[in-house]
Short mmCIF file of C-alpha atoms and ligand atoms in Angstrom, two decimals:
data_model
loop_
_atom_site.label_atom_id
_atom_site.label_comp_id
_atom_site.label_asym_id
_atom_site.label_seq_id
_atom_site.Cartn_x
_atom_site.Cartn_y
_atom_site.Cartn_z
CA MET Y 1 0.01 0.00 0.00
CA PRO Y 2 1.46 3.46 -0.93
CA GLU Y 3 2.58 5.48 2.04
CA SER Y 4 0.30 8.44 1.13
CA SER Y 5 -2.82 6.32 1.39
CA LEU Y 6 -1.74 4.96 4.80
CA ASN Y 7 -1.22 8.59 5.93
CA SER Y 8 -4.78 9.42 5.10
CA TYR Y 9 -5.85 7.02 7.83
CA ARG Y 10 -3.52 8.51 10.41
CA ASP Y 11 -6.27 10.23 12.40
CA LEU Y 12 -8.06 6.96 13.00
CA VAL Y 13 -5.60 6.01 15.66
CA LYS Y 14 -7.17 8.78 17.79
CA THR Y 15 -10.38 6.75 17.85
CA GLU Y 16 -8.61 4.15 19.99
CA ILE Y 17 -9.85 6.20 22.92
CA PHE Y 18 -9.25 3.65 25.66
CA SER Y 19 -5.68 2.67 24.67
CA LYS Y 20 -4.10 5.18 27.00
CA THR Y 21 -6.21 4.24 30.00
CA LEU Y 22 -3.67 3.31 32.65
CA ILE Y 23 -3.66 1.97 36.18
CA PRO Y 24 -2.22 4.70 38.48
CA LEU Y 25 1.51 4.12 39.00
CA GLU Y 26 2.63 2.08 41.99
CA THR Y 27 -0.99 1.07 42.75
CA PRO Y 28 -1.55 -2.59 43.61
CA PHE Y 29 -4.53 -4.11 41.79
CA PHE Y 30 -6.38 -7.35 41.23
CA VAL Y 31 -7.53 -8.68 37.93
CA ARG Y 32 -10.63 -10.75 38.57
CA LEU Y 33 -11.45 -13.33 35.92
CA ASP Y 34 -14.69 -15.27 35.87
CA GLY Y 35 -15.40 -18.22 33.66
CA TRP Y 36 -18.08 -17.41 31.07
CA LYS Y 37 -21.10 -19.79 31.07
CA PHE Y 38 -19.20 -22.33 33.21
CA ARG Y 39 -22.38 -23.85 34.56
CA ALA Y 40 -23.16 -25.15 31.06
CA LEU Y 41 -19.46 -26.13 30.57
CA SER Y 42 -19.40 -28.14 33.76
CA GLU Y 43 -22.48 -30.08 32.55
CA LYS Y 44 -20.87 -30.72 29.15
CA ILE Y 45 -17.71 -32.21 30.65
CA ASN Y 46 -19.63 -34.09 33.33
CA ALA Y 47 -17.84 -32.45 36.23
CA GLU Y 48 -18.58 -33.89 39.58
CA LYS Y 49 -21.26 -31.94 41.41
CA PRO Y 50 -21.24 -29.62 43.17
CA PHE Y 51 -17.36 -29.58 43.22
CA ASP Y 52 -14.84 -31.41 41.15
CA LYS Y 53 -11.20 -31.43 42.23
CA LYS Y 54 -10.04 -32.02 38.64
CA PHE Y 55 -11.97 -28.94 37.48
CA ALA Y 56 -10.38 -26.91 40.27
CA GLU Y 57 -6.91 -28.24 39.25
CA CYS Y 58 -7.53 -27.08 35.66
CA LEU Y 59 -8.32 -23.56 36.98
CA VAL Y 60 -5.30 -23.47 39.30
CA ASN Y 61 -3.11 -24.67 36.47
CA ALA Y 62 -4.43 -21.89 34.23
CA GLY Y 63 -3.66 -19.33 36.94
CA LYS Y 64 -0.16 -20.73 37.26
CA THR Y 65 0.65 -20.08 33.62
CA LEU Y 66 0.63 -16.36 34.38
CA PHE Y 67 3.79 -16.80 36.52
CA GLY Y 68 5.62 -18.31 33.66
CA LYS Y 69 4.93 -15.55 31.15
CA GLY Y 70 6.88 -12.66 32.57
CA LEU Y 71 3.74 -11.00 34.00
CA ASN Y 72 5.00 -11.39 37.54
CA PRO Y 73 1.73 -11.61 39.54
CA THR Y 74 2.09 -11.51 43.29
CA LEU Y 75 -0.46 -14.21 43.95
CA VAL Y 76 -3.44 -15.93 42.40
CA HIS Y 77 -6.52 -16.98 44.34
CA ALA Y 78 -8.75 -19.55 42.57
CA VAL Y 79 -12.22 -20.60 43.55
CA SER Y 80 -15.15 -22.12 41.61
CA ASP Y 81 -14.73 -20.50 38.13
CA GLU Y 82 -13.02 -17.38 39.47
CA LEU Y 83 -9.35 -16.26 39.57
CA ASN Y 84 -8.16 -13.22 41.50
CA VAL Y 85 -4.71 -12.19 40.25
CA LEU Y 86 -2.89 -9.62 42.34
CA PHE Y 87 -0.20 -7.40 41.00
CA ALA Y 88 1.55 -5.61 43.91
CA GLY Y 89 4.89 -5.10 42.18
CA GLN Y 90 5.41 -3.67 38.75
CA ALA Y 91 2.19 -3.58 36.69
CA PRO Y 92 2.48 -5.60 33.45
CA PHE Y 93 2.15 -3.63 30.16
CA ARG Y 94 3.02 -0.47 32.07
CA GLY Y 95 -0.51 -0.52 33.50
CA ARG Y 96 -2.33 -0.38 30.20
CA ILE Y 97 -5.85 -1.58 31.02
CA GLU Y 98 -6.84 -2.78 27.54
CA LYS Y 99 -3.70 -4.97 27.37
CA ILE Y 100 -4.13 -6.32 30.89
CA ASP Y 101 -7.86 -7.06 30.40
CA SER Y 102 -7.31 -8.84 27.10
CA VAL Y 103 -3.98 -10.64 27.34
CA ILE Y 104 -4.51 -12.12 30.82
CA PRO Y 105 -7.95 -13.67 30.16
CA SER Y 106 -6.76 -14.95 26.78
CA LEU Y 107 -3.78 -16.68 28.40
CA VAL Y 108 -5.91 -18.11 31.14
CA SER Y 109 -8.64 -19.29 28.68
CA SER Y 110 -6.19 -21.04 26.37
CA ALA Y 111 -4.36 -22.68 29.30
CA PHE Y 112 -7.58 -23.76 30.86
CA THR Y 113 -8.92 -25.15 27.57
CA LEU Y 114 -5.83 -27.20 26.95
CA ARG Y 115 -5.84 -28.61 30.46
CA LEU Y 116 -9.54 -29.39 30.38
CA HIS Y 117 -8.93 -31.36 27.17
CA GLU Y 118 -6.11 -33.30 28.81
CA VAL Y 119 -8.01 -34.00 32.00
CA PHE Y 120 -11.61 -34.51 30.86
CA GLY Y 121 -10.85 -35.66 27.30
CA LYS Y 122 -13.27 -33.11 25.84
CA ALA Y 123 -12.48 -30.13 23.61
CA PHE Y 124 -14.51 -26.98 24.25
CA THR Y 125 -13.64 -23.41 23.71
CA THR Y 126 -13.75 -21.41 26.91
CA ALA Y 127 -13.70 -17.73 27.86
CA PHE Y 128 -13.18 -15.64 31.01
CA ASP Y 129 -14.42 -12.12 31.61
CA SER Y 130 -11.95 -9.80 33.21
CA ARG Y 131 -12.14 -6.69 35.41
CA ILE Y 132 -9.65 -4.64 37.38
CA VAL Y 133 -9.99 -3.89 41.10
CA ILE Y 134 -7.74 -1.22 42.57
CA THR Y 135 -6.39 -1.88 46.14
CA LEU Y 136 -4.63 0.96 47.95
CA ASN Y 137 -2.80 -0.80 50.80
CA THR Y 138 -2.27 -4.19 52.54
CA ASP Y 139 -5.57 -3.89 54.40
CA ASN Y 140 -7.39 -3.41 51.14
CA VAL Y 141 -5.75 -6.51 49.70
CA VAL Y 142 -6.74 -8.62 52.71
CA ASP Y 143 -10.28 -7.10 52.74
CA TYR Y 144 -10.72 -7.86 49.05
CA LEU Y 145 -9.63 -11.49 49.41
CA SER Y 146 -11.84 -11.88 52.48
CA TRP Y 147 -14.78 -10.68 50.48
CA ARG Y 148 -14.12 -13.18 47.69
CA GLN Y 149 -13.71 -15.96 50.27
CA THR Y 150 -17.05 -15.02 51.98
CA ASN Y 151 -18.69 -15.04 48.54
CA ALA Y 152 -17.09 -18.47 47.85
CA TRP Y 153 -18.40 -19.81 51.15
CA ARG Y 154 -21.94 -18.68 50.40
CA ASN Y 155 -21.76 -20.16 46.93
CA HIS Y 156 -20.42 -23.41 48.42
CA ASN Y 157 -23.37 -23.65 50.80
CA ASN Y 158 -25.89 -22.86 48.02
CA ALA Y 159 -24.27 -25.26 45.55
CA TYR Y 160 -24.50 -28.18 48.04
CA ALA Y 161 -28.11 -27.28 48.95
CA TYR Y 162 -28.97 -27.02 45.27
CA TRP Y 163 -27.69 -30.50 44.38
CA ILE Y 164 -29.18 -32.07 47.47
CA LEU Y 165 -32.63 -30.75 46.55
CA LYS Y 166 -32.13 -31.61 42.88
CA LYS Y 167 -31.21 -35.21 43.81
CA ALA Y 168 -34.37 -35.27 45.96
CA GLY Y 169 -36.40 -34.59 42.77
CA HIS Y 170 -37.19 -30.86 43.11
CA LYS Y 171 -37.34 -28.64 40.01
CA PRO Y 172 -34.52 -26.03 39.44
CA THR Y 173 -36.91 -23.03 39.61
CA GLU Y 174 -38.47 -24.27 42.75
CA ILE Y 175 -35.09 -24.91 44.30
CA SER Y 176 -33.74 -21.41 43.41
CA LYS Y 177 -36.88 -19.85 44.97
CA ARG Y 178 -36.47 -21.96 48.12
CA LEU Y 179 -32.80 -21.16 48.50
CA LYS Y 180 -33.37 -17.41 48.22
CA GLY Y 181 -35.39 -17.47 51.42
CA MET Y 182 -32.92 -19.64 53.41
CA GLY Y 183 -30.30 -18.44 55.83
CA THR Y 184 -26.91 -20.15 56.43
CA LYS Y 185 -28.14 -22.15 59.41
CA GLU Y 186 -31.15 -23.43 57.52
CA ILE Y 187 -28.93 -24.53 54.63
CA HIS Y 188 -26.55 -26.30 57.02
CA ASP Y 189 -29.47 -28.02 58.73
CA LEU Y 190 -30.96 -29.12 55.39
CA ALA Y 191 -27.62 -30.51 54.17
CA PHE Y 192 -27.09 -32.26 57.52
CA LYS Y 193 -30.47 -33.98 57.28
CA HIS Y 194 -29.37 -35.36 53.91
CA GLY Y 195 -26.12 -36.63 55.31
CA VAL Y 196 -23.81 -33.79 54.31
CA ASN Y 197 -21.98 -31.87 57.01
CA LEU Y 198 -21.02 -28.54 55.44
CA THR Y 199 -18.46 -27.87 58.13
CA GLN Y 200 -16.57 -30.99 57.01
CA THR Y 201 -16.28 -30.37 53.29
CA PRO Y 202 -12.74 -29.85 51.88
CA LEU Y 203 -11.44 -26.38 52.65
CA TRP Y 204 -10.52 -25.64 49.00
CA GLN Y 205 -14.22 -25.77 48.09
CA LYS Y 206 -15.22 -22.91 50.44
CA ARG Y 207 -12.00 -20.92 50.84
CA GLY Y 208 -10.31 -21.40 47.45
CA ILE Y 209 -6.71 -22.19 46.56
CA LEU Y 210 -3.80 -19.76 46.73
CA VAL Y 211 -0.77 -19.81 44.43
CA TYR Y 212 2.20 -17.55 45.29
CA LYS Y 213 5.90 -17.26 44.99
CA GLU Y 214 7.97 -18.05 48.02
CA PRO Y 215 11.66 -17.16 48.37
CA TYR Y 216 14.19 -19.73 49.45
CA VAL Y 217 17.97 -19.79 49.81
CA LYS Y 218 19.87 -22.08 47.43
CA ARG Y 219 23.53 -23.07 47.77
CA VAL Y 220 24.92 -22.36 44.30
CA SER Y 221 28.60 -23.09 45.09
CA PRO Y 222 30.46 -24.36 48.22
CA ASN Y 223 30.46 -20.92 49.85
CA LYS Y 224 27.85 -19.01 47.87
CA HIS Y 225 24.16 -18.87 48.47
CA ALA Y 226 21.52 -17.22 46.36
CA MET Y 227 17.87 -16.34 46.82
CA ARG Y 228 15.47 -18.18 44.48
CA TRP Y 229 11.70 -18.39 44.12
CA ARG Y 230 9.41 -21.31 43.95
CA LEU Y 231 5.72 -21.55 43.32
CA LYS Y 232 3.65 -22.62 46.25
CA GLU Y 233 0.10 -23.93 46.08
CA GLU Y 234 -2.12 -23.87 49.26
CA TRP Y 235 -5.29 -25.95 49.19
CA ASN Y 236 -5.94 -25.68 52.91
CA LEU Y 237 -6.21 -21.93 53.37
CA PRO Y 238 -7.06 -20.11 56.62
CA LEU Y 239 -9.77 -17.48 56.45
CA PHE Y 240 -8.19 -14.31 55.15
CA ALA Y 241 -10.27 -12.46 57.72
CA SER Y 242 -8.45 -14.38 60.51
CA GLU Y 243 -5.14 -13.47 62.01
CA ASP Y 244 -3.35 -16.38 60.26
CA GLY Y 245 -4.96 -15.46 56.90
CA ALA Y 246 -3.98 -11.82 57.14
CA LYS Y 247 -0.43 -12.76 58.20
CA LEU Y 248 0.00 -15.04 55.19
CA ILE Y 249 -1.03 -12.21 52.77
CA GLN Y 250 1.12 -9.69 54.62
CA GLN Y 251 4.10 -12.05 54.34
CA ILE Y 252 3.64 -12.48 50.61
CA LEU Y 253 3.37 -8.70 50.13
CA GLU Y 254 6.47 -8.17 52.30
CA TRP Y 255 8.45 -10.62 50.05
CA VAL Y 256 7.47 -8.59 46.97
CA LYS Y 257 8.52 -5.33 48.66
CA SER Y 258 11.88 -6.75 49.81
CA SER Y 259 12.54 -8.32 46.41
CA LYS Y 260 12.02 -4.86 44.84
CA ARG Y 261 14.54 -3.37 47.34
CA THR Y 262 17.20 -5.96 46.93
CA GLU Y 263 16.75 -7.00 43.30
CA ILE Y 264 17.36 -10.67 44.10
CA SER Y 265 20.03 -12.23 42.00
CA GLY Y 266 19.11 -15.08 39.73
CA ALA Y 267 15.37 -14.54 39.89
CA THR Y 268 13.56 -14.04 36.57
CA ARG Y 269 12.21 -10.58 36.77
CA GLU Y 270 11.67 -9.70 33.18
CA ASN Y 271 8.39 -7.89 32.84
CA ALA Y 272 5.96 -7.89 29.97
CA GLU Y 273 6.11 -4.44 28.46
CA ASN Y 274 4.44 -4.60 25.04
N1 GTP F 301 -20.15 -29.34 38.56
C1 GTP F 301 -19.31 -28.40 38.85
N2 GTP F 301 -19.61 -27.14 38.50
C2 GTP F 301 -18.67 -26.15 38.84
C3 GTP F 301 -17.48 -26.37 39.52
N3 GTP F 301 -16.84 -25.21 39.68
C4 GTP F 301 -17.64 -24.27 39.10
N4 GTP F 301 -18.72 -24.84 38.58
C5 GTP F 301 -19.84 -24.13 37.86
O1 GTP F 301 -19.47 -22.86 37.59
C6 GTP F 301 -20.54 -21.98 38.01
C7 GTP F 301 -19.89 -20.64 38.36
O2 GTP F 301 -20.88 -19.69 38.71
P1 GTP F 301 -21.23 -18.49 37.74
O3 GTP F 301 -19.97 -17.79 37.32
O4 GTP F 301 -22.32 -17.69 38.43
O5 GTP F 301 -21.91 -19.24 36.49
P2 GTP F 301 -21.58 -19.12 34.95
O6 GTP F 301 -22.47 -20.14 34.25
O7 GTP F 301 -20.17 -19.14 34.72
O8 GTP F 301 -22.22 -17.68 34.65
P3 GTP F 301 -21.40 -16.39 34.00
O9 GTP F 301 -20.18 -16.19 34.77
O10 GTP F 301 -22.40 -15.22 34.26
O11 GTP F 301 -21.22 -16.63 32.55
C8 GTP F 301 -21.18 -22.71 39.21
O12 GTP F 301 -22.51 -22.25 39.39
C9 GTP F 301 -21.12 -24.12 38.74
O13 GTP F 301 -22.23 -24.43 37.96
C10 GTP F 301 -17.18 -27.70 39.93
O14 GTP F 301 -16.16 -28.08 40.54
N5 GTP F 301 -18.08 -28.64 39.57
MG1 MG F 302 -18.85 -17.71 35.62
#
């Protein structure tokens, strides 16, 4: 195409009005991804109801791919069909929101799809929606995660109650109506009557799974040690609203801060820029 004709389109770049929308510098933020139409997907792959560990493993694995792509997330919290990805260090793509909200869900979707195929033997396209949540300080980070955990716990209770009533022969519309009017205690009592103790279900189902980088010291030669990072997966999380839960998050954030200060040798810290 001749250059002159390309020049005649030059003004069109101005119509990309969101391309300069940025996350404020040095502001920690979450990217929350949610599986699109995953209820239908879980039916198609015959996932165990109401929770399937293999399905959760696919989601965790998809979240883990973000650590290997130079995006440098601080942590990933996975629950049901949701991933909360925290960036407390350098923002990827220099904080460009369109890039963050498109590349991250694309990576997660493709990783999830591939894994789902491997694990369930079925090939389906999948998608995740994506939004950005700004957090201003450590307390905000802990509060945000506590909120998502409380939401997960409520969904866990409802999901069990739903499948118990469904198995008992009730219609979906009738069950939804009935659940709307029920409090936590009533749901627990109902489940208990049907042989399910909701206080004894696996913790990952109600509190989610956390993936984060943990530093460790490695002996690299007889008298030389170096700091390295390894990925850690926690399937038995404390409540983030508890002292132990808040401490865990504070510790992870402290590691990020100190790694920024000392620029740990040997760690891969290349950041996605473009
Ligand atoms: N059977 C089964 N279903 C699951 C599991 N984890 C997530 N799901 C399904 O994923 C859904 C997630 O909730 P939503 O995000 O509200 O449902 P959705 O169909 O993805 O709806 P949109 O996000 O609005 O597109 C749950 O309601 C379940 O149906 C699992 O381990 N087993
Ligand atoms: Mg969903």
